[in-house]
Short mmCIF file of C-alpha atoms in Angstrom, two decimals:
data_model
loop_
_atom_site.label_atom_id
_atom_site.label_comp_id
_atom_site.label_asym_id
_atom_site.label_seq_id
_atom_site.Cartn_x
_atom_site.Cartn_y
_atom_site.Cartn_z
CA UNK A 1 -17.61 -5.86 -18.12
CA UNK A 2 -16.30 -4.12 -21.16
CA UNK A 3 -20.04 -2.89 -22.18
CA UNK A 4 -20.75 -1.96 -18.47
CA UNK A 5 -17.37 0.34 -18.58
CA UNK A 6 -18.58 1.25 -21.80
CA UNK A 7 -22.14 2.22 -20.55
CA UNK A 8 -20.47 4.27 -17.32
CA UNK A 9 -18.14 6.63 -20.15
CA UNK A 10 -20.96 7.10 -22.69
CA UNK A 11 -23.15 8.48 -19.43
CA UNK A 12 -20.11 10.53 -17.80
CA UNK A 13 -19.67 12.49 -21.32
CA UNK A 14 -23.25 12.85 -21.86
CA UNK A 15 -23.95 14.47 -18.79
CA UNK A 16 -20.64 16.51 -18.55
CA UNK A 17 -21.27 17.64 -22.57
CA UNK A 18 -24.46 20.02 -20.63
CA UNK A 19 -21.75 21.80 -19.07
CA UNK A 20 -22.84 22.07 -16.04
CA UNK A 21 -20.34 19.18 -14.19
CA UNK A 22 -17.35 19.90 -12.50
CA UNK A 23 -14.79 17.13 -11.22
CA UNK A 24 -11.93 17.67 -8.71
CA UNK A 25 -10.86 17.56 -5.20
CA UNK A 26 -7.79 17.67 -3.41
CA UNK A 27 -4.86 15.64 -2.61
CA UNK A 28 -2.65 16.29 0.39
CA UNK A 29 0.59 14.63 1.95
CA UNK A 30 2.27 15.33 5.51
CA UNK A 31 5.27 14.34 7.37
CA UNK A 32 4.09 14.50 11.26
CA UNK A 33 6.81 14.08 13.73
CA UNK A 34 6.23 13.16 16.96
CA UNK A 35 8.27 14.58 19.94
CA UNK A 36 8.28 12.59 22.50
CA UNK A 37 8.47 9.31 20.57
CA UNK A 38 11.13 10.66 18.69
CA UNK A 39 9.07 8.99 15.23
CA UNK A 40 8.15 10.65 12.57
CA UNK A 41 5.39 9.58 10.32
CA UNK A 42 3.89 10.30 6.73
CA UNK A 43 0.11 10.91 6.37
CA UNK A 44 -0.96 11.02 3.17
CA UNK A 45 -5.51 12.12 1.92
CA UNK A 46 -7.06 12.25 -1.46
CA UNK A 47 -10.58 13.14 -1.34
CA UNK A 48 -11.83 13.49 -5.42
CA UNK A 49 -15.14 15.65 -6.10
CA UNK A 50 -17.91 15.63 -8.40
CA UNK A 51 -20.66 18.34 -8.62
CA UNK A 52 -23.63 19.22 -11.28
CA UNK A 53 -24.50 22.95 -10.92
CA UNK A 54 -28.21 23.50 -11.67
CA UNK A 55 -28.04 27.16 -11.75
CA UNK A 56 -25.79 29.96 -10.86
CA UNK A 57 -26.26 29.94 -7.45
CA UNK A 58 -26.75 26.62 -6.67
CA UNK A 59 -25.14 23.28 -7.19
CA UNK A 60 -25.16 19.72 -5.81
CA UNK A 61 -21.93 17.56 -5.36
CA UNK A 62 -20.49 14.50 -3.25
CA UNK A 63 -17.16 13.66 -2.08
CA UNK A 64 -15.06 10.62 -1.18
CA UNK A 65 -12.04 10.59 0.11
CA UNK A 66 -9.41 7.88 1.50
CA UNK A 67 -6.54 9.35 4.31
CA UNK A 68 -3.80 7.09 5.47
CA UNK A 69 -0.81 7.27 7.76
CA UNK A 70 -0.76 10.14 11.06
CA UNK A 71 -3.63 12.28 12.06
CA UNK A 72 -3.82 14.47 14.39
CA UNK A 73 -7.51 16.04 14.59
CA UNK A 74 -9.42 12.22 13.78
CA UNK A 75 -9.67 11.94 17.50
CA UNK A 76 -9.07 14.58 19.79
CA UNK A 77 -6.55 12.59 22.17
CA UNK A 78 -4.39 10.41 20.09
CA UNK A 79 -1.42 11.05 19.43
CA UNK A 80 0.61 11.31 15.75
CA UNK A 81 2.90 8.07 15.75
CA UNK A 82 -0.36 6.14 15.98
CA UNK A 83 -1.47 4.01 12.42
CA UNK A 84 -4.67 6.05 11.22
CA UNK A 85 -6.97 5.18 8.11
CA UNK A 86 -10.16 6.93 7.24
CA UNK A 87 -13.28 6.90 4.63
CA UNK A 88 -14.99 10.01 3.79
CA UNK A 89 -18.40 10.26 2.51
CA UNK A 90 -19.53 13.48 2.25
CA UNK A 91 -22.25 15.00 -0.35
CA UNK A 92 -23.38 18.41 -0.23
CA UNK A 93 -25.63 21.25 -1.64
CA UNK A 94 -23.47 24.42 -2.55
CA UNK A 95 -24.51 27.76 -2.40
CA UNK A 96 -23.20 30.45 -4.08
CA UNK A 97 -24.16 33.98 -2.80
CA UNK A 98 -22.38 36.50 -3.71
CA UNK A 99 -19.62 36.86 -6.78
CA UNK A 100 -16.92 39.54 -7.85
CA UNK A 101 -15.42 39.16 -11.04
CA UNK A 102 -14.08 35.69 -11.00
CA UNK A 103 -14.50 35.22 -7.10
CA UNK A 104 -17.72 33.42 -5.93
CA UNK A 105 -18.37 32.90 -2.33
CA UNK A 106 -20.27 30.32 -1.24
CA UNK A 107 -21.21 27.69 1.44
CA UNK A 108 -21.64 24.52 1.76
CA UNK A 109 -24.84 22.59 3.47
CA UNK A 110 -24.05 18.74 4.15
CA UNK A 111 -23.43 15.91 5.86
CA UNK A 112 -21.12 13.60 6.34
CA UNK A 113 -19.82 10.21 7.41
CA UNK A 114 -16.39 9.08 8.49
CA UNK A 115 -14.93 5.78 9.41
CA UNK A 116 -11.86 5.77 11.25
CA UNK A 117 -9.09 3.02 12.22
CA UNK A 118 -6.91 3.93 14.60
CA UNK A 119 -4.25 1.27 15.15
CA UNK A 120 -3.72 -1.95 13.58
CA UNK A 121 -4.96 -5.99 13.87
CA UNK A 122 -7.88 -6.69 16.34
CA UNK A 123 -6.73 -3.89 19.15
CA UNK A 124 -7.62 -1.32 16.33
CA UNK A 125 -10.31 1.37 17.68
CA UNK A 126 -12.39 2.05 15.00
CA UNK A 127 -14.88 4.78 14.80
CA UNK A 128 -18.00 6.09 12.85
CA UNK A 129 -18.21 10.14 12.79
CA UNK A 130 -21.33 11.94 11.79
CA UNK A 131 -21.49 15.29 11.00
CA UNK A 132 -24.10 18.06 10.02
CA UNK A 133 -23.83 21.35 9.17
CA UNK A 134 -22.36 24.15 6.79
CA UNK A 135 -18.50 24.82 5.52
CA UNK A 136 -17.84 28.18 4.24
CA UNK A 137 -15.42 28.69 0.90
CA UNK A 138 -14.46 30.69 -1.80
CA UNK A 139 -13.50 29.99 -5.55
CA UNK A 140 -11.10 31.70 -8.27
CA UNK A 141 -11.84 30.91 -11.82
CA UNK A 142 -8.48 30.59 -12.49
CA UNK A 143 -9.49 30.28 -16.31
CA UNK A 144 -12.93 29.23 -18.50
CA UNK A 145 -12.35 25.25 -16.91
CA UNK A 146 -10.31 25.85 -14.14
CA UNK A 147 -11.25 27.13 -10.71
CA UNK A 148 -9.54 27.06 -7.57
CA UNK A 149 -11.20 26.18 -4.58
CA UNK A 150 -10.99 26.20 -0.70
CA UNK A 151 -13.14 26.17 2.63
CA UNK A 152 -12.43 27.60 5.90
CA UNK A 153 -14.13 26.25 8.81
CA UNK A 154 -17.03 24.13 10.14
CA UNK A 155 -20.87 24.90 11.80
CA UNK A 156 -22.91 22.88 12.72
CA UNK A 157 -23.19 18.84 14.63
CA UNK A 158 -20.64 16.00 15.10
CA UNK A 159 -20.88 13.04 16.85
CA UNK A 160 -17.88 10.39 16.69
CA UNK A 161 -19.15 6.70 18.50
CA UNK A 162 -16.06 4.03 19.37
CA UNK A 163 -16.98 0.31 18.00
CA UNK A 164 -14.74 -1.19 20.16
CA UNK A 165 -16.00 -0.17 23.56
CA UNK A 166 -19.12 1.99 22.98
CA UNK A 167 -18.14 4.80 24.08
CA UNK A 168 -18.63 8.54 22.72
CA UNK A 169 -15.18 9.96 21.78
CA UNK A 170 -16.66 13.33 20.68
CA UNK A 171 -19.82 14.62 20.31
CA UNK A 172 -19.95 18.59 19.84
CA UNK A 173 -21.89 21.48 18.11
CA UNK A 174 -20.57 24.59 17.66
CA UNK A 175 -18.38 26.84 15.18
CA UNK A 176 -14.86 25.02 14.43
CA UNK A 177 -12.52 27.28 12.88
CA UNK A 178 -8.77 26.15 12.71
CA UNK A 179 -6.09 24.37 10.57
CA UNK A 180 -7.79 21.37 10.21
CA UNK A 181 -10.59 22.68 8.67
CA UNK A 182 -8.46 24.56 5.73
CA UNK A 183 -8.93 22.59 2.73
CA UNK A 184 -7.48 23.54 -0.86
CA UNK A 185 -8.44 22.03 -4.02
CA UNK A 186 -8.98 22.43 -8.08
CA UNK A 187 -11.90 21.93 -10.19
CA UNK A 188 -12.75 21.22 -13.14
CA UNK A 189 -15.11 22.62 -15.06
CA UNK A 190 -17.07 20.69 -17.93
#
């Protein structure tokens, strides 16, 4: 084990001594209160990023994130006192088109899977989400390694499928522009 650990570092610093990795993500927590249960509930996400830029326009990148606790966009009709947990899987090819001083704008083309439990023991619904399409963003170098980061919005494909009974809890296509699609985060850049 301790030569396979050993092996993973030695290849981590090898590739991130090119300088052209970046690591980060985002991390998020939320109290959601629910009114007419009267219960309030604490969500908590972290969804960590890594990304290897192969030129200045263009880079490639994969994230994974966990989320726990209330949701209230993982299906459209529950509501925020239910028991949620999700998997993210989501890699990606960035990019970049246009840049002002330390400002790049960019967009990202992937796709993405999402597992979702809503509930708890055996009557849990659980569903798989696919998605396809682009998420615009913008980053701040906020110094030579640090850049802030955030996207705004979806287009493209999604299609959510229930295990439990079969059904299809949403399938849509379309632009998708609202609060649950702001995402802020910090990278870090090798």
């Amino acid at each position: 084990m301790k030569k396979f650990m050993m092996t993973i570092a030695a290849a981590v610093i090898a590739v991130a001594a090119s300088a052209q990795v970046y690591v980060g993500g985002s991390v998020g927590i939320a109290s959601v209160k629910n009114g007419a249960a009267d219960k309030t509930t604490t969500a908590f996400n972290i969804i960590p990023e890594i990304g290897y830029n192969l030129d200045d326009a263009w880079a490639l990148g994969i994230k994974v994130g966990y989320q726990q606790g209330a949701s209230l966009n993982a299906v459209e009709d529950m509501s925020a006192n239910e028991d949620v947990k999700q998997f993210t899987v989501e890699p990606y090819a960035r990019y970049t088109f246009a840049k002002l001083g330390p400002v790049s704008v960019f967009t990202d083309l992937g796709f993405s899977y999402q597992w979702s439990q809503l509930g708890v023991d055996n009557d849990a619904y659980k569903y798989n989400t696919y998605a396809i399409g682009v998420k615009p963003g913008v980053s701040v170098n906020l110094s030579k390694h640090f850049s802030f980061i955030a996207h705004a919005g979806f287009l493209g494909y999604k299609n959510s499928k229930c295990k439990l009974d079969g059904s299809k809890a949403n399938q849509s296509y379309g632009l998708d522009f609202n609060a649950t699609n702001l995402n802020f985060g910090l990278l870090y850049n090798f």
